Structures are given as structure tokens and as C-alpha cells.
XYZ file of C-alpha atoms in Angstrom:
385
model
C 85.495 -18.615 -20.806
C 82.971 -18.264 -17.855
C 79.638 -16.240 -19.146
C 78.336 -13.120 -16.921
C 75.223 -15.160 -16.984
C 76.921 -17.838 -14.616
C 78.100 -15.512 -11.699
C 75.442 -16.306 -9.146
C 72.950 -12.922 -8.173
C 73.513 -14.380 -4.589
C 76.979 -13.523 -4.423
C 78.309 -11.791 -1.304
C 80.105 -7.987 -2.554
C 82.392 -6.687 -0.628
C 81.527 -3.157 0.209
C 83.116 -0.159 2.509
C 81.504 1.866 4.793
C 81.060 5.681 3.763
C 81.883 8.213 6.460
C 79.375 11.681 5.978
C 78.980 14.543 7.926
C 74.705 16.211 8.555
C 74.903 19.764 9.559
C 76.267 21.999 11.635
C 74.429 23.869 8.960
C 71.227 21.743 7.975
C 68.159 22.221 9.220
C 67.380 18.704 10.390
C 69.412 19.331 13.068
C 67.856 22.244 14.410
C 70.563 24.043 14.813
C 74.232 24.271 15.018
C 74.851 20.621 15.394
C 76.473 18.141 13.862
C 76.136 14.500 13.199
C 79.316 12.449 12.440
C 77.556 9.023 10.730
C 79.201 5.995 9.380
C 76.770 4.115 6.901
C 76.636 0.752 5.383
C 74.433 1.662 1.936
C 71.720 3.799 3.840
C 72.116 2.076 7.395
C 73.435 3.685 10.104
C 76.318 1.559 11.976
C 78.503 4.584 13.877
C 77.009 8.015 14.575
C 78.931 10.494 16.802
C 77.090 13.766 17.448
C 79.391 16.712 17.367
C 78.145 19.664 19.377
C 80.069 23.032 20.709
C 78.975 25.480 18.145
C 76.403 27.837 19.812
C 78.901 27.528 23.278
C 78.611 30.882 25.113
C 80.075 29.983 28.309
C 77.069 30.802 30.262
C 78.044 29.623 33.890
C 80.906 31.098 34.087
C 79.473 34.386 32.800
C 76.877 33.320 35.035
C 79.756 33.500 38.364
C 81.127 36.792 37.576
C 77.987 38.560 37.760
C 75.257 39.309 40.031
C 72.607 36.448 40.928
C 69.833 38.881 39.364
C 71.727 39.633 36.193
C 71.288 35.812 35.334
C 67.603 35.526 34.819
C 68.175 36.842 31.220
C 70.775 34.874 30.265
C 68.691 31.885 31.548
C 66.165 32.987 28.354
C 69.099 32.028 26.293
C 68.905 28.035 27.290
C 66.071 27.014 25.590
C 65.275 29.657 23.824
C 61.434 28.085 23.352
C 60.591 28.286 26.772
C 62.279 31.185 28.313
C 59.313 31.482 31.216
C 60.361 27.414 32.491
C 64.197 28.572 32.436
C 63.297 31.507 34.412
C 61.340 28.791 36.984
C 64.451 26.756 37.781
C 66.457 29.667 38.707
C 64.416 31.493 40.921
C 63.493 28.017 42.791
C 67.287 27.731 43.332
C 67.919 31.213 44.496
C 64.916 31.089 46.905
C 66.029 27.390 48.276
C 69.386 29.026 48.708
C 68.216 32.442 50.348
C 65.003 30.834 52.061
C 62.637 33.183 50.417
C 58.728 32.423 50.247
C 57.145 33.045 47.176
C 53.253 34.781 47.513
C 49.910 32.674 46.259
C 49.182 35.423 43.326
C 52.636 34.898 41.886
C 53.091 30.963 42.252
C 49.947 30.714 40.044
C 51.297 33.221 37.809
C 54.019 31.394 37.834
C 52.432 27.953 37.070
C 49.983 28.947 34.268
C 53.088 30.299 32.390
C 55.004 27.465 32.844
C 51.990 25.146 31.659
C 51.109 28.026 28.632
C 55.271 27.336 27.806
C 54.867 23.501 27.825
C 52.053 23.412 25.148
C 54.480 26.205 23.245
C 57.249 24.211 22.865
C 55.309 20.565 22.474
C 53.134 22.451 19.671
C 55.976 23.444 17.912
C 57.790 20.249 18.097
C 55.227 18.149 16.578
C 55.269 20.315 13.575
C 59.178 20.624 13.054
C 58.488 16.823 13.344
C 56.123 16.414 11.119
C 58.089 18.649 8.839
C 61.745 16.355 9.205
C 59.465 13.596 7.941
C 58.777 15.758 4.758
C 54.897 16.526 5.604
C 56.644 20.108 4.299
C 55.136 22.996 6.160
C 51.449 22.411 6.259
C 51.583 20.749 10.099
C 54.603 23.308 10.890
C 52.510 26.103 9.759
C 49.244 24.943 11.960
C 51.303 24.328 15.140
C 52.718 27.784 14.964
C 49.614 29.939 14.106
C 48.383 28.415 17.301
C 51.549 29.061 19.091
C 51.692 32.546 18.225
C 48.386 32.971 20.207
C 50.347 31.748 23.103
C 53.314 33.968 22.572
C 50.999 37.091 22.120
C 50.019 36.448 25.489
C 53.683 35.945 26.800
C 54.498 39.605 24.815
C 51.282 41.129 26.610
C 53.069 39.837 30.065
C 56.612 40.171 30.074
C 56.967 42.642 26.960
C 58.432 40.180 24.558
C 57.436 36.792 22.931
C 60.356 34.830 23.503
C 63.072 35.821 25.547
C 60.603 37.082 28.615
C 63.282 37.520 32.028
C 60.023 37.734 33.632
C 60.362 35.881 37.162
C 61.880 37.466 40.075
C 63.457 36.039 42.512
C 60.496 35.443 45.367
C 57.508 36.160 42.284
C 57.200 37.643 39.318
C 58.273 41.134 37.945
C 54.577 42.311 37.376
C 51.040 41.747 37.982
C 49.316 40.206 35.004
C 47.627 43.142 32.781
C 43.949 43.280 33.198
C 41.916 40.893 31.188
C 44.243 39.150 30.699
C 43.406 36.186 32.564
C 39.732 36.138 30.344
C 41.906 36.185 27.445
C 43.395 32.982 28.702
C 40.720 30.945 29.147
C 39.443 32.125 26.021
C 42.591 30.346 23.950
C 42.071 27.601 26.187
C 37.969 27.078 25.605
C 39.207 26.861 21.838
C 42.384 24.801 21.793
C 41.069 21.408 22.257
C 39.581 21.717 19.376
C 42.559 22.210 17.149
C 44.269 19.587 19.105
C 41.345 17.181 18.337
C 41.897 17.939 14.468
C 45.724 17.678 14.214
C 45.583 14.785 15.842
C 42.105 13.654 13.487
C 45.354 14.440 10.450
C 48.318 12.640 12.404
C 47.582 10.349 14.636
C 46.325 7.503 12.638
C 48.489 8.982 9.554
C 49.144 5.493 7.892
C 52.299 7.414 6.735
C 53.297 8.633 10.210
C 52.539 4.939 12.392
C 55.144 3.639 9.526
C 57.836 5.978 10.167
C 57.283 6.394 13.860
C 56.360 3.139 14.784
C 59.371 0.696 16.000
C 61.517 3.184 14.657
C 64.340 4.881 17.568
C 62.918 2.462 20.175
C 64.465 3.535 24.105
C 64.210 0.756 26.090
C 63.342 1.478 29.990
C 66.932 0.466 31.278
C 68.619 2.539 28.889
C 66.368 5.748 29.755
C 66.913 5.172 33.094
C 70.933 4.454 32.960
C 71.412 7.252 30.552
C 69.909 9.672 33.300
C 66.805 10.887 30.690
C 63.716 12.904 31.690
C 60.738 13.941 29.975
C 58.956 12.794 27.252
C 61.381 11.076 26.401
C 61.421 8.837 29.253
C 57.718 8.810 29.975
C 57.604 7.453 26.280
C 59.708 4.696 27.445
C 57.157 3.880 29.736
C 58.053 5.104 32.921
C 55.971 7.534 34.581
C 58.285 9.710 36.440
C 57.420 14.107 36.391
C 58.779 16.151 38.978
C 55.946 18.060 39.379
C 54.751 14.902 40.775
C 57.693 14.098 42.692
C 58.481 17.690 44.133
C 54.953 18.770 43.975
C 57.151 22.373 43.732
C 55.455 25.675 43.592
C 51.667 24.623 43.954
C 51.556 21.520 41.218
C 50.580 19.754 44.534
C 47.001 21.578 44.475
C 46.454 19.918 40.658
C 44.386 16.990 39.824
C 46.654 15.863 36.725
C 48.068 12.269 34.888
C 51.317 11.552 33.627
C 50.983 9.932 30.330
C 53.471 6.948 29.878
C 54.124 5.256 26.606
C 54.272 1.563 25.709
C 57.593 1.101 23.323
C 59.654 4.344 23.529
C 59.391 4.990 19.845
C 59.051 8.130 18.219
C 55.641 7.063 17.853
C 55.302 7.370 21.665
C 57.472 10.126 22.098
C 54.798 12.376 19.852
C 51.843 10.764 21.504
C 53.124 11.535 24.683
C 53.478 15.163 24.033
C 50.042 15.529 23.303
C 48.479 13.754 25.846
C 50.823 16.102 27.776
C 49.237 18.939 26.317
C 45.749 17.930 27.333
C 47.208 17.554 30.788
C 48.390 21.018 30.509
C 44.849 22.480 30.085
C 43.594 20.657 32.774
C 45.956 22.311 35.210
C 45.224 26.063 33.700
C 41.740 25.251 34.110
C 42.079 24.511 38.001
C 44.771 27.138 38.325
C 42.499 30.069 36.664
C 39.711 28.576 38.686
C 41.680 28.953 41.721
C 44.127 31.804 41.760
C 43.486 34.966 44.161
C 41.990 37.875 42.204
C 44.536 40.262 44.318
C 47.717 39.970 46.520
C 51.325 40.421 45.747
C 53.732 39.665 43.225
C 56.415 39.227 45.069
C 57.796 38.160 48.588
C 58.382 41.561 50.447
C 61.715 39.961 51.564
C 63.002 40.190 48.215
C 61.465 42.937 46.661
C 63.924 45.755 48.086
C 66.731 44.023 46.057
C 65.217 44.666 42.815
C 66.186 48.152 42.772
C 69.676 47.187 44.268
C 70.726 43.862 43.130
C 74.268 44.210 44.402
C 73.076 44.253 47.453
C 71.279 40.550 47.418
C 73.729 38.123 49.060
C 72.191 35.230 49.980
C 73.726 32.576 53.138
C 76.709 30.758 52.856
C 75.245 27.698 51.267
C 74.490 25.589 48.337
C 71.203 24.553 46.432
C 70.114 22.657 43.551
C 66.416 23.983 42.070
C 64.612 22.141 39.696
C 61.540 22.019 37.404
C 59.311 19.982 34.819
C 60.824 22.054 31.880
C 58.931 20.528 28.900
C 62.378 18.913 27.723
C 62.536 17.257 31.366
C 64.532 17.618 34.615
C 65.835 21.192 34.341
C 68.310 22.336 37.367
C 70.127 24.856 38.503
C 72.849 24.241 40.952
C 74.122 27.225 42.541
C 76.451 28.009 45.318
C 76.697 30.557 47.706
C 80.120 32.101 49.250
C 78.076 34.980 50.892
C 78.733 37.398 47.874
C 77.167 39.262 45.369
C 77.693 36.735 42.628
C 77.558 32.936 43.209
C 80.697 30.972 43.561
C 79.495 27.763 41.853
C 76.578 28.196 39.368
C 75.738 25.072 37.034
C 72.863 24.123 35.054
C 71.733 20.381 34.307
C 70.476 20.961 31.062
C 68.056 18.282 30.040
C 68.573 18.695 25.954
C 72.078 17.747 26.440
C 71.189 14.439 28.366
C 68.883 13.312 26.400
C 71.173 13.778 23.465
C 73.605 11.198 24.605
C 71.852 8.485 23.368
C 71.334 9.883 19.869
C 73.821 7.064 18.821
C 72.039 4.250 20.609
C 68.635 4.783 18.845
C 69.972 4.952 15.223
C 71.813 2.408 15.135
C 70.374 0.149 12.552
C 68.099 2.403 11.136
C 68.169 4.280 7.543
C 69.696 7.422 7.398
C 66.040 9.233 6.864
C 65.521 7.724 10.043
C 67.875 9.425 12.156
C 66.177 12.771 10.897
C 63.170 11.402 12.711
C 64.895 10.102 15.472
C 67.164 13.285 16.196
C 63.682 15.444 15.840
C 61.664 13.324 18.377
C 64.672 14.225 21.012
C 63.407 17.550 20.648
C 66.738 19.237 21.275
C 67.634 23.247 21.590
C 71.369 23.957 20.956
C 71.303 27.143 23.126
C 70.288 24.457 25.988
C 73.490 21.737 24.577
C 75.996 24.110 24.305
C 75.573 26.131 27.698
């Protein structure tokens, strides 16, 4: 009889794959989302992301109403950064209707969309930091500071986070008075928290070890797989529309693009903050520079705000796009010569760079693709348009 003893500890088990399902309801996936993974003991070998939960059929709501009736239901998208949704519309509606926007209002419209970007890349460092178990110590930093921002945005528009603030040719009203003083004074003081979370992350021996080489995008992939973003410019490739486009008046701004090295999560962190350092160098020029009077909004459009049926822009088409802090969001909208657009369509950049979700866990642990999923930096109102 053959002893336990003798059975080599070398010997190959045969073992099955186990089949589990993360979310819709957990909150590592930020939302209504779920993750279909196949694992081999903890490694990841099949994951399919399930999404379609939070759908609301926004652009076909979206054709059955009037082109100013959208801006609020663009809010809805990414519900973080309501002001850079509003962006993309209006520079679709004014491509299609060839309306000029006034100097006051396109730096309005730029120091909200830069005050947005360091909003949502605050806030996604700490739900980061927080899917890699930090708890809410980092989470509960990165919002205190955001909540300076959205005091601001409530001060503005009348509400913190869904703000249907643009217009189409400006913005819906002057800034309140002081408010601009008020702006440079969160600014004059927000280096300095950026220099001490990053003084507690950065270097994190615990952070470089689950960050680094972990979720790695290679360049060819990013670019195949149609990505924008941090999440390209992690991967090394330096590509920002406001660069590109030079929309708006980005073309007036002495900024970089920070690029990563290995398109880890590592990188995709880093990059947001250099990108938020980038961000106060462009309200600093823009406060520096933006008229102390003139209008709000282009005269052209401004009698359709009190009659919005009566907007009907050219037979036509346009696509308008921005540097949402995500990446490339567009708005593709076409024009029959009606109140309400014929074709309306939004290229929603959480949903592209979700596709390759799959590609980047592969391999990895299953705490991993917490970390992975997180350094996306996916909304689900923005997925499931």
C-alpha cells in the first residue's frame, strides 16, 4: 500500500475555473455595472463587463425635443463634470448654427471647464485610493477640497453638480461679483494640498506595488481601441484636443501635456495630477487675461433663450468636441431645419475606454481588477447614455 508521504508535492491538480459575478450593486464598480469574471484560483482569465443598467435613452429623448431642452440632460452624462458636458454641446450647436461665442464668456467658459477637470481628477484619486483599501482617509481629503470647487460651481450656476449653465453662443449669466477673487484665492492655496497628497501617495511603497506593472495599456492597443485621455496619455502618447483643436481660446494658453512611460495605473494616477497642475496654470493665465466687462452671450443667440422653439439652426450636420477630463467628448448632431435635431449622438469617452477593461486584467488577481476598473475612471450615467 502506497503511503500519503510518497505522492510527490509537485504533482499537477486538476482544477476548474469558477465563474463570479462583481456588482451591478458593489461599490467597486462605481455604479450600476457589472463584471462577468472567470478565475483560475484568484487570476483573472475571462472578464466580460456587463453594462445597461443606468440606460435612459438620452439621444433619442434628446431628438424629440428642442436643441435647448438638451443642455440639462447633458448634466446627466457624467454626472462629475456637468460644466465639460455642457461645453461639447454648445460647440456643436454653434458649429452647426455658425454662432460666435463673446471673449467674457469663452473664458468663463474655460476656467469652468479647467475648475471641472481638477473636480473630477481630485475625486478619482481618492475613490482610487479607497478601491485599494487606503479606506476613506485619501477619499475624505480629495473631497473636502472638491467641495471648495463645487461651492463655487453652486455660487455660478445655482447648483453643485448638475449646473445647465452654458448657453448656446455663452453662458447663462455673468459670474457674481467677487467671484473671480474667490478663485484665485482656492487656487493660491491648492498647490499646496496637492504637494502633500502627493508627499502621502506618490512614493507610497504600498501604492508603486499595486500600481506599478499592474493593468499595463500598451500604445497600439490605446490607439486601436480608439482611447482618449488619461488614459491614453498614460500610455505614452501625448495627444489633448485642446491642443489639437485649440477650441474656444485653449490656443491663448501656455500649457504641457503630461505623457506617461508604461500605461499602468501607476501612470494613469500620475498623469492626473500632473494634469491638475496644468490646470492651474491655465486659470492663472485665463484670470490674468479675461475682460473685466462685455457680454455673456452672442447677441445672435440670445433672443432664442426666451423662445427656444423658435431656434432652428441650417440644414446641416456637426460634430463638437472637447477635452472632457475622461477624454474626447462629442456631440454629433444633425440638423433637418427643425426645432429638434434629426440625428443627435454623443461619443461618450467612459464607454470607450471601458472596452478594454478585459484586456488589462487579464492575468492579474482579482484585487487587481478593482484597481484596474478604478484607474479607467468610469461614470455609468456617461456608459449607459
Amino acid at each position: 500500500m502506497k503511503n500519503k508521504t510518497d505522492t510527490p508535492l509537485t504533482e499537477d491538480f486538476d482544477t476548474q475555473t469558477l465563474q463570479i459575478n462583481v456588482g451591478p450593486q458593489h461599490p467597486a464598480t462605481h455604479g450600476v455595472f457589472r463584471m462577468d469574471l472567470t478565475l483560475d484560483g484568484e487570476t483573472v482569465v475571462r472578464l466580460k463587463p456587463v453594462m445597461g443598467y443606468l440606460h435612459r435613452n438620452h439621444e433619442q429623448i434628446a431628438e424629440n425635443m428642442t436643441y435647448a431642452a438638451s443642455m440639462p440632460y447633458t448634466d446627466r452624462l457624467d454626472y462629475f463634470n456637468s460644466m465639460s458636458n455642457n461645453f461639447g454641446y454648445a460647440l456643436a450647436v454653434e458649429k452647426l448654427a455658425g454662432i460666435e461665442v463673446p471673449e467674457r464668456a469663452d473664458y468663463i467658459r474655460v476656467i469652468l471647464a479647467e475648475l471641472t477637470r481638477i473636480v473630477n481628477h481630485i475625486s478619482v484619486i481618492g475613490f482610487l485610493l479607497n478601491d485599494l483599501g487606503a479606506f476613506f482617509t485619501p477619499l475624505t481629503y480629495a473631497f473636502r477640497e472638491r467641495e471648495k470647487i463645487l461651492d463655487l460651481f453652486e455660487e455660478i450656476a445655482g447648483s453643485r453638480m448638475m449646473c445647465n449653465y452654458f448657453r448656446f453662443g455663452g453662458v447663462k449669466r455673468d459670474l457674481p461679483p467677487g467671484l473671480l477673487e474667490r478663485i484665485r484665492t482656492m487656487m493660491d492655496v491648492f498647490p499646496r494640498f496637492l504637494d502633500e497628497f502627493e508627499a502621502l501617495l506618490t512614493d507610497n511603497d504600498i501604492l508603486c506595488l499595486r500600481c506599478q506593472n499592474v493593468g499595463v495599456l500598451g500604445r497600439e492597443l490605446a490607439l486601436n481601441a480608439g482611447l482618449s485621455g488619461p488614459m491614453l496619455r498614460a500610455s505614452g502618447l501625448g495627444y489633448d484636443i485642446r491642443k489639437v483643436d485649440r477650441y474656444s481660446i485653449y490656443g491663448r494658453f501656455d500649457f504641457k501635456v503630461p505623457v506617461g512611460s508604461k500605461g499602468d495605473v501607476y501612470d494613469r494616477y500620475y498623469v492626473r495630477v500632473l494634469e491638475m497642475r496644468e490646470s492651474l496654470k491655465i486659470l492663472d493665465q485665463a484670470l490674468r487675461q479675461i475682460p473685466s466687462s462685455g457680454d455673456i452671450i452672442s447677441r445672435k443667440a440670445a433672443p432664442f433663450l426666451k423662445a427656444p422653439r423658435n431656434f432652428k439652426p441650417p440644414v446641416g450636420e456637426a460634430y463638437g468636441r472637447v477635452e472632457s477630463p475622461k477624454g474626447e467628448l462629442g456631440f454629433y448632431v444633425v440638423s433637418d431645419g427643425s426645432p429638434q435635431p434629426w440625428r443627435y449622438h454623443v461619443r461618450a469617452p467612459s464607454l470607450i475606454n471601458l472596452t478594454v477593461l478585459e484586456d488589462l486584467c487579464i492575468g492579474h488577481k482579482l484585487a487587481d481588477a478593482m484597481v484596474i476598473l478604478g484607474s479607467i475612471d468610469i461614470v455609468l450615467g456617461e456608459v449607459d447614455h
